[in-house]
């Protein structure tokens, strides 16, 4: 791989013909490529090993795909319905994301465009909640879900998503930077109610910010492990991270099946990243620098 | 007109109300209730019985709490130091003009960050298992060892393994944040320094690094808050056990097990608050220390 890149460096910037600099460039590329390989290898192993039988895995180190993919898939489906988990993950993540986006935007708009009493103090309060670790209220969360009869329901994982402080912060930054007060005023002159103005006019203008935030919130919810571990009890409601953990219990010694399960749980994220990587990376940077 | 405009401002309360209602029910109440529980004894049945600060007294003398804290700190320190340095080096490299394929490298380095942590823990557990682990088989193939090594039985190895997972998941994330910080530093400034005869290394230490200080403080503090809460990776790596000999039992795993597998909800809550206090103290210390260094550099 390094050989492939080397000619590029020599062809690249002819403006600075210092051979000393170029050798250091080669080392830099070797370093980058090695790190990239380290990033990819575990995923390669996961996919390759998912296609092998247990006895093949137990006997030697494997580089190439095997032929046991279907066999592993069938033995996995006997005890663990991975598609059910996929659906559960999808339902929980989509609903959580929708709540985070809508109520985050609603709240951000309230803070950004209405100068009510206590605006600043309440906004700082919202920001401060971002610093509180989630585990602090873990036991209490279990309790309130019990009191509201929400234990072992999707709602227990979805409803709290409506109060996402980071979403408020993120969308408010966007509103402050892009939406002038005149838009609201002209809507008011036209006689539109405040909520109608928000839903019909403001919300569509927030789409770029909501798209970036939505990807984040979706991934966060998709990867959530501790929430469902504490709040769900029925296997048929488990999202993927919990189902994968269940595989460990059912197939403690069948490695091929476990590799396949892990691979299937990670695959949607690989696909999503392949499509949205630029946008995801861009919004990580925005969120961090403004914070 | 004026009074009408004033009235409009009150709509703000309606816009922020849903968030605050949800936050009070699912964010604030659980924390307040956990605090109440931390002062009581409750096994999940009947009603909690107030026992004052007994849970906290028990916590102060609890060997396992300190052990879990040590494990967590060990895992965090070993992962965060290379994370914050390697990512800084990478950010500087990938900010250079001459590098080709910048966005591809950024994407590959960042990718592990968004992969399900629970799945990764399980995956690493499979790769490093004793009898059929691919790591052992690779070492045997290469002739480095002749018999498989029982890695999951080695306390320090397992801790280092978790540190490695965390490093691997977060160095790309840190890198992206550093790059964003670097993009905020004007290129003219750096180029002017180079024209004045400063070497790249000098520019890095005298100009870039001091300007990145706020970003570094941000990264250290968020990594403390995140690092003290490590749970998913060690949990799935060890099938929830924290083995060997509780060496991979992190603070939050201890909290989870106490509350949800031993049903000591009161004591579990006390662990949560104990941990919270420790996180706050560490955050304040690191903030003060790093800020003082900045002032020293300026003066």
mmCIF file of C-alpha atoms in Angstrom, chain B residues 37-287:
data_model
loop_
_atom_site.group_PDB
_atom_site.id
_atom_site.type_symbol
_atom_site.label_atom_id
_atom_site.label_comp_id
_atom_site.label_asym_id
_atom_site.label_seq_id
_atom_site.Cartn_x
_atom_site.Cartn_y
_atom_site.Cartn_z
ATOM 1 C CA UNK B 37 -32.578 6.478 47.740
ATOM 2 C CA UNK B 38 -28.889 6.929 48.540
ATOM 3 C CA UNK B 39 -30.037 7.883 52.063
ATOM 4 C CA UNK B 40 -32.238 4.825 52.371
ATOM 5 C CA UNK B 41 -32.294 1.067 52.206
ATOM 6 C CA UNK B 42 -34.487 -0.430 49.475
ATOM 7 C CA UNK B 43 -34.527 -3.798 47.739
ATOM 8 C CA UNK B 44 -37.217 -2.862 45.221
ATOM 9 C CA UNK B 45 -40.132 -4.223 47.252
ATOM 10 C CA UNK B 46 -42.175 -2.202 49.725
ATOM 11 C CA UNK B 47 -41.109 1.341 50.402
ATOM 12 C CA UNK B 48 -37.586 2.681 50.963
ATOM 13 C CA UNK B 49 -36.509 3.056 54.571
ATOM 14 C CA UNK B 50 -34.467 6.152 55.459
ATOM 15 C CA UNK B 51 -31.149 5.189 57.067
ATOM 16 C CA UNK B 52 -29.304 8.528 56.865
ATOM 17 C CA UNK B 53 -25.719 8.486 55.664
ATOM 18 C CA UNK B 54 -25.131 4.782 56.360
ATOM 19 C CA UNK B 55 -24.743 4.009 52.637
ATOM 20 C CA UNK B 56 -22.083 6.699 52.312
ATOM 21 C CA UNK B 57 -20.252 5.399 55.391
ATOM 22 C CA UNK B 58 -20.299 1.958 53.835
ATOM 23 C CA UNK B 59 -19.029 3.426 50.564
ATOM 24 C CA UNK B 60 -16.044 5.080 52.249
ATOM 25 C CA UNK B 61 -14.981 1.728 53.685
ATOM 26 C CA UNK B 62 -15.859 -0.362 50.622
ATOM 27 C CA UNK B 63 -12.786 -2.080 49.178
ATOM 28 C CA UNK B 64 -14.619 -3.003 45.977
ATOM 29 C CA UNK B 65 -15.583 0.635 45.338
ATOM 30 C CA UNK B 66 -11.936 1.663 45.474
ATOM 31 C CA UNK B 67 -10.909 -1.267 43.359
ATOM 32 C CA UNK B 68 -13.509 -0.354 40.714
ATOM 33 C CA UNK B 69 -12.354 3.254 40.897
ATOM 34 C CA UNK B 70 -8.750 2.178 40.440
ATOM 35 C CA UNK B 71 -9.689 -0.011 37.457
ATOM 36 C CA UNK B 72 -11.608 2.848 35.876
ATOM 37 C CA UNK B 73 -8.831 5.378 36.427
ATOM 38 C CA UNK B 74 -6.181 2.967 35.190
ATOM 39 C CA UNK B 75 -8.135 2.160 32.044
ATOM 40 C CA UNK B 76 -8.895 5.828 31.455
ATOM 41 C CA UNK B 77 -5.362 7.164 31.970
ATOM 42 C CA UNK B 78 -3.783 4.503 29.764
ATOM 43 C CA UNK B 79 -6.257 5.237 26.982
ATOM 44 C CA UNK B 80 -6.527 9.005 27.227
ATOM 45 C CA UNK B 81 -2.830 9.911 27.119
ATOM 46 C CA UNK B 82 -2.126 8.262 23.754
ATOM 47 C CA UNK B 83 -5.578 9.339 22.575
ATOM 48 C CA UNK B 84 -4.927 13.036 23.106
ATOM 49 C CA UNK B 85 -1.340 12.969 21.822
ATOM 50 C CA UNK B 86 -1.687 10.698 18.784
ATOM 51 C CA UNK B 87 -4.798 12.578 17.731
ATOM 52 C CA UNK B 88 -2.959 15.909 18.008
ATOM 53 C CA UNK B 89 -0.111 14.625 15.845
ATOM 54 C CA UNK B 90 -2.593 13.280 13.308
ATOM 55 C CA UNK B 91 -4.524 16.532 13.287
ATOM 56 C CA UNK B 92 -1.371 18.509 12.564
ATOM 57 C CA UNK B 93 -0.368 16.059 9.817
ATOM 58 C CA UNK B 94 -3.805 16.010 8.202
ATOM 59 C CA UNK B 95 -3.976 19.799 8.368
ATOM 60 C CA UNK B 96 -0.836 20.033 6.172
ATOM 61 C CA UNK B 97 -1.440 20.978 2.561
ATOM 62 C CA UNK B 98 0.733 18.306 0.977
ATOM 63 C CA UNK B 99 -1.133 15.248 2.321
ATOM 64 C CA UNK B 100 -3.236 13.388 -0.229
ATOM 65 C CA UNK B 101 -6.446 11.593 0.657
ATOM 66 C CA UNK B 102 -7.022 13.681 3.796
ATOM 67 C CA UNK B 103 -10.745 13.142 3.939
ATOM 68 C CA UNK B 104 -10.389 9.373 3.436
ATOM 69 C CA UNK B 105 -7.894 9.129 6.318
ATOM 70 C CA UNK B 106 -10.118 11.298 8.515
ATOM 71 C CA UNK B 107 -13.108 9.096 7.757
ATOM 72 C CA UNK B 108 -11.237 5.838 8.474
ATOM 73 C CA UNK B 109 -9.753 7.126 11.740
ATOM 74 C CA UNK B 110 -13.077 8.475 12.907
ATOM 75 C CA UNK B 111 -15.171 5.470 11.945
ATOM 76 C CA UNK B 112 -14.587 3.277 15.077
ATOM 77 C CA UNK B 113 -16.083 6.086 17.147
ATOM 78 C CA UNK B 114 -19.609 5.523 15.856
ATOM 79 C CA UNK B 115 -19.594 1.721 16.025
ATOM 80 C CA UNK B 116 -21.732 0.162 18.763
ATOM 81 C CA UNK B 117 -19.462 -0.040 21.811
ATOM 82 C CA UNK B 118 -21.260 -3.126 23.132
ATOM 83 C CA UNK B 119 -20.657 -4.995 19.868
ATOM 84 C CA UNK B 120 -17.004 -3.969 19.891
ATOM 85 C CA UNK B 121 -16.524 -5.324 23.401
ATOM 86 C CA UNK B 122 -17.913 -8.670 22.310
ATOM 87 C CA UNK B 123 -15.832 -8.666 19.116
ATOM 88 C CA UNK B 124 -12.599 -7.986 20.983
ATOM 89 C CA UNK B 125 -13.552 -10.666 23.487
ATOM 90 C CA UNK B 126 -13.843 -13.177 20.637
ATOM 91 C CA UNK B 127 -10.560 -12.118 19.036
ATOM 92 C CA UNK B 128 -8.627 -12.369 22.315
ATOM 93 C CA UNK B 129 -10.282 -15.469 23.739
ATOM 94 C CA UNK B 130 -8.162 -18.338 24.959
ATOM 95 C CA UNK B 131 -8.847 -21.478 22.927
ATOM 96 C CA UNK B 132 -10.177 -20.183 19.610
ATOM 97 C CA UNK B 133 -9.142 -16.547 19.620
ATOM 98 C CA UNK B 134 -7.668 -15.277 16.372
ATOM 99 C CA UNK B 135 -5.009 -13.293 18.261
ATOM 100 C CA UNK B 136 -3.574 -16.474 19.786
ATOM 101 C CA UNK B 137 -3.748 -18.224 16.418
ATOM 102 C CA UNK B 138 -1.954 -15.352 14.729
ATOM 103 C CA UNK B 139 0.825 -15.522 17.332
ATOM 104 C CA UNK B 140 1.086 -19.296 16.874
ATOM 105 C CA UNK B 141 1.169 -18.916 13.066
ATOM 106 C CA UNK B 142 3.967 -16.397 13.382
ATOM 107 C CA UNK B 143 5.833 -18.763 15.710
ATOM 108 C CA UNK B 144 5.868 -16.305 18.609
ATOM 109 C CA UNK B 145 4.129 -18.724 20.993
ATOM 110 C CA UNK B 146 3.547 -22.468 20.765
ATOM 111 C CA UNK B 147 0.471 -22.825 22.989
ATOM 112 C CA UNK B 148 -2.473 -20.460 23.255
ATOM 113 C CA UNK B 149 -2.119 -17.959 26.112
ATOM 114 C CA UNK B 150 -5.105 -17.509 28.426
ATOM 115 C CA UNK B 151 -5.341 -13.739 27.922
ATOM 116 C CA UNK B 152 -8.770 -13.340 29.562
ATOM 117 C CA UNK B 153 -7.203 -14.572 32.803
ATOM 118 C CA UNK B 154 -4.568 -11.818 32.969
ATOM 119 C CA UNK B 155 -5.812 -8.782 34.947
ATOM 120 C CA UNK B 156 -3.436 -6.159 33.554
ATOM 121 C CA UNK B 157 -3.716 -7.467 30.035
ATOM 122 C CA UNK B 158 -7.494 -7.214 30.160
ATOM 123 C CA UNK B 159 -7.352 -3.680 31.535
ATOM 124 C CA UNK B 160 -4.930 -2.699 28.795
ATOM 125 C CA UNK B 161 -7.214 -4.328 26.265
ATOM 126 C CA UNK B 162 -10.100 -2.109 27.372
ATOM 127 C CA UNK B 163 -7.804 0.916 27.252
ATOM 128 C CA UNK B 164 -6.880 -0.076 23.715
ATOM 129 C CA UNK B 165 -10.528 -0.341 22.666
ATOM 130 C CA UNK B 166 -11.175 3.127 24.085
ATOM 131 C CA UNK B 167 -8.091 4.575 22.438
ATOM 132 C CA UNK B 168 -9.067 2.960 19.163
ATOM 133 C CA UNK B 169 -12.598 4.351 19.398
ATOM 134 C CA UNK B 170 -11.699 7.876 20.437
ATOM 135 C CA UNK B 171 -8.423 8.963 18.830
ATOM 136 C CA UNK B 172 -10.232 9.733 15.555
ATOM 137 C CA UNK B 173 -12.868 11.736 17.378
ATOM 138 C CA UNK B 174 -10.226 13.784 19.202
ATOM 139 C CA UNK B 175 -8.418 14.268 15.911
ATOM 140 C CA UNK B 176 -11.520 15.754 14.260
ATOM 141 C CA UNK B 177 -11.908 18.199 17.136
ATOM 142 C CA UNK B 178 -8.252 19.242 16.992
ATOM 143 C CA UNK B 179 -8.534 19.736 13.231
ATOM 144 C CA UNK B 180 -11.535 21.981 13.775
ATOM 145 C CA UNK B 181 -9.424 23.934 16.271
ATOM 146 C CA UNK B 182 -6.510 24.157 13.832
ATOM 147 C CA UNK B 183 -8.808 25.503 11.150
ATOM 148 C CA UNK B 184 -9.579 28.374 13.510
ATOM 149 C CA UNK B 185 -5.893 29.371 13.611
ATOM 150 C CA UNK B 186 -5.031 31.717 10.777
ATOM 151 C CA UNK B 187 -2.583 30.268 8.252
ATOM 152 C CA UNK B 188 -1.048 33.709 7.776
ATOM 153 C CA UNK B 189 0.134 33.660 11.367
ATOM 154 C CA UNK B 190 1.874 30.298 10.948
ATOM 155 C CA UNK B 191 3.343 31.187 7.572
ATOM 156 C CA UNK B 192 4.617 34.522 8.909
ATOM 157 C CA UNK B 193 6.395 32.656 11.697
ATOM 158 C CA UNK B 194 7.987 30.281 9.185
ATOM 159 C CA UNK B 195 9.147 33.178 7.026
ATOM 160 C CA UNK B 196 10.741 34.692 10.136
ATOM 161 C CA UNK B 197 12.820 31.526 10.350
ATOM 162 C CA UNK B 198 10.902 29.413 12.868
ATOM 163 C CA UNK B 199 11.057 25.659 12.240
ATOM 164 C CA UNK B 200 7.870 23.588 11.980
ATOM 165 C CA UNK B 201 8.559 22.174 15.431
ATOM 166 C CA UNK B 202 9.015 25.651 16.913
ATOM 167 C CA UNK B 203 5.827 26.886 15.278
ATOM 168 C CA UNK B 204 3.990 23.897 16.742
ATOM 169 C CA UNK B 205 5.190 24.402 20.315
ATOM 170 C CA UNK B 206 5.248 28.212 20.424
ATOM 171 C CA UNK B 207 2.153 29.092 18.412
ATOM 172 C CA UNK B 208 -0.132 26.163 17.588
ATOM 173 C CA UNK B 209 -0.101 24.447 20.973
ATOM 174 C CA UNK B 210 -0.873 27.538 23.104
ATOM 175 C CA UNK B 211 -3.688 28.482 20.730
ATOM 176 C CA UNK B 212 -5.153 24.978 21.001
ATOM 177 C CA UNK B 213 -5.229 25.127 24.800
ATOM 178 C CA UNK B 214 -8.970 25.835 25.135
ATOM 179 C CA UNK B 215 -9.701 22.860 22.857
ATOM 180 C CA UNK B 216 -7.389 20.677 24.933
ATOM 181 C CA UNK B 217 -9.128 21.705 28.146
ATOM 182 C CA UNK B 218 -12.461 20.870 26.526
ATOM 183 C CA UNK B 219 -11.156 17.468 25.430
ATOM 184 C CA UNK B 220 -9.659 16.583 28.814
ATOM 185 C CA UNK B 221 -12.820 17.486 30.707
ATOM 186 C CA UNK B 222 -15.209 15.687 28.352
ATOM 187 C CA UNK B 223 -12.913 12.663 28.430
ATOM 188 C CA UNK B 224 -12.958 12.665 32.241
ATOM 189 C CA UNK B 225 -16.756 12.734 32.280
ATOM 190 C CA UNK B 226 -16.925 10.032 29.613
ATOM 191 C CA UNK B 227 -13.987 7.976 30.859
ATOM 192 C CA UNK B 228 -15.289 7.711 34.415
ATOM 193 C CA UNK B 229 -18.478 6.191 32.993
ATOM 194 C CA UNK B 230 -16.917 3.376 30.939
ATOM 195 C CA UNK B 231 -19.421 0.551 30.895
ATOM 196 C CA UNK B 232 -20.373 -0.992 27.555
ATOM 197 C CA UNK B 233 -16.969 -2.263 26.436
ATOM 198 C CA UNK B 234 -15.835 -3.934 29.693
ATOM 199 C CA UNK B 235 -19.347 -5.288 30.265
ATOM 200 C CA UNK B 236 -19.637 -7.134 26.966
ATOM 201 C CA UNK B 237 -15.932 -7.993 26.850
ATOM 202 C CA UNK B 238 -16.252 -9.982 30.079
ATOM 203 C CA UNK B 239 -19.891 -11.061 29.693
ATOM 204 C CA UNK B 240 -20.865 -8.728 32.525
ATOM 205 C CA UNK B 241 -18.520 -10.379 35.026
ATOM 206 C CA UNK B 242 -15.693 -7.868 35.424
ATOM 207 C CA UNK B 243 -13.299 -10.842 35.492
ATOM 208 C CA UNK B 244 -10.553 -11.786 36.053
ATOM 209 C CA UNK B 245 -10.638 -11.094 39.791
ATOM 210 C CA UNK B 246 -12.770 -7.944 39.252
ATOM 211 C CA UNK B 247 -9.870 -6.347 37.394
ATOM 212 C CA UNK B 248 -12.168 -5.031 34.665
ATOM 213 C CA UNK B 249 -15.007 -4.062 36.989
ATOM 214 C CA UNK B 250 -15.444 -0.340 36.328
ATOM 215 C CA UNK B 251 -17.220 2.049 38.688
ATOM 216 C CA UNK B 252 -20.402 2.145 36.643
ATOM 217 C CA UNK B 253 -20.360 -1.657 36.270
ATOM 218 C CA UNK B 254 -20.151 -1.850 40.046
ATOM 219 C CA UNK B 255 -23.047 0.585 40.332
ATOM 220 C CA UNK B 256 -25.088 -1.410 37.811
ATOM 221 C CA UNK B 257 -24.398 -4.733 39.471
ATOM 222 C CA UNK B 258 -25.109 -3.438 42.965
ATOM 223 C CA UNK B 259 -28.438 -1.908 41.997
ATOM 224 C CA UNK B 260 -29.740 -4.200 39.276
ATOM 225 C CA UNK B 261 -28.326 -7.653 39.989
ATOM 226 C CA UNK B 262 -28.080 -7.504 43.798
ATOM 227 C CA UNK B 263 -31.141 -5.236 44.133
ATOM 228 C CA UNK B 264 -29.414 -2.886 46.571
ATOM 229 C CA UNK B 265 -30.935 0.213 45.041
ATOM 230 C CA UNK B 266 -30.034 2.481 47.968
ATOM 231 C CA UNK B 267 -26.373 1.529 48.006
ATOM 232 C CA UNK B 268 -26.251 1.642 44.210
ATOM 233 C CA UNK B 269 -27.484 5.239 44.334
ATOM 234 C CA UNK B 270 -24.828 6.107 46.894
ATOM 235 C CA UNK B 271 -22.189 4.718 44.505
ATOM 236 C CA UNK B 272 -23.622 6.934 41.738
ATOM 237 C CA UNK B 273 -23.323 10.042 43.901
ATOM 238 C CA UNK B 274 -19.877 9.072 45.177
ATOM 239 C CA UNK B 275 -18.741 8.681 41.594
ATOM 240 C CA UNK B 276 -20.342 11.975 40.601
ATOM 241 C CA UNK B 277 -18.466 13.821 43.327
ATOM 242 C CA UNK B 278 -15.209 12.249 42.172
ATOM 243 C CA UNK B 279 -15.910 13.255 38.551
ATOM 244 C CA UNK B 280 -16.607 16.849 39.634
ATOM 245 C CA UNK B 281 -13.407 16.983 41.691
ATOM 246 C CA UNK B 282 -11.274 15.610 38.837
ATOM 247 C CA UNK B 283 -12.861 18.013 36.357
ATOM 248 C CA UNK B 284 -12.190 21.011 38.594
ATOM 249 C CA UNK B 285 -8.603 19.932 39.285
ATOM 250 C CA UNK B 286 -7.801 19.445 35.618
ATOM 251 C CA UNK B 287 -9.461 22.732 34.686
#
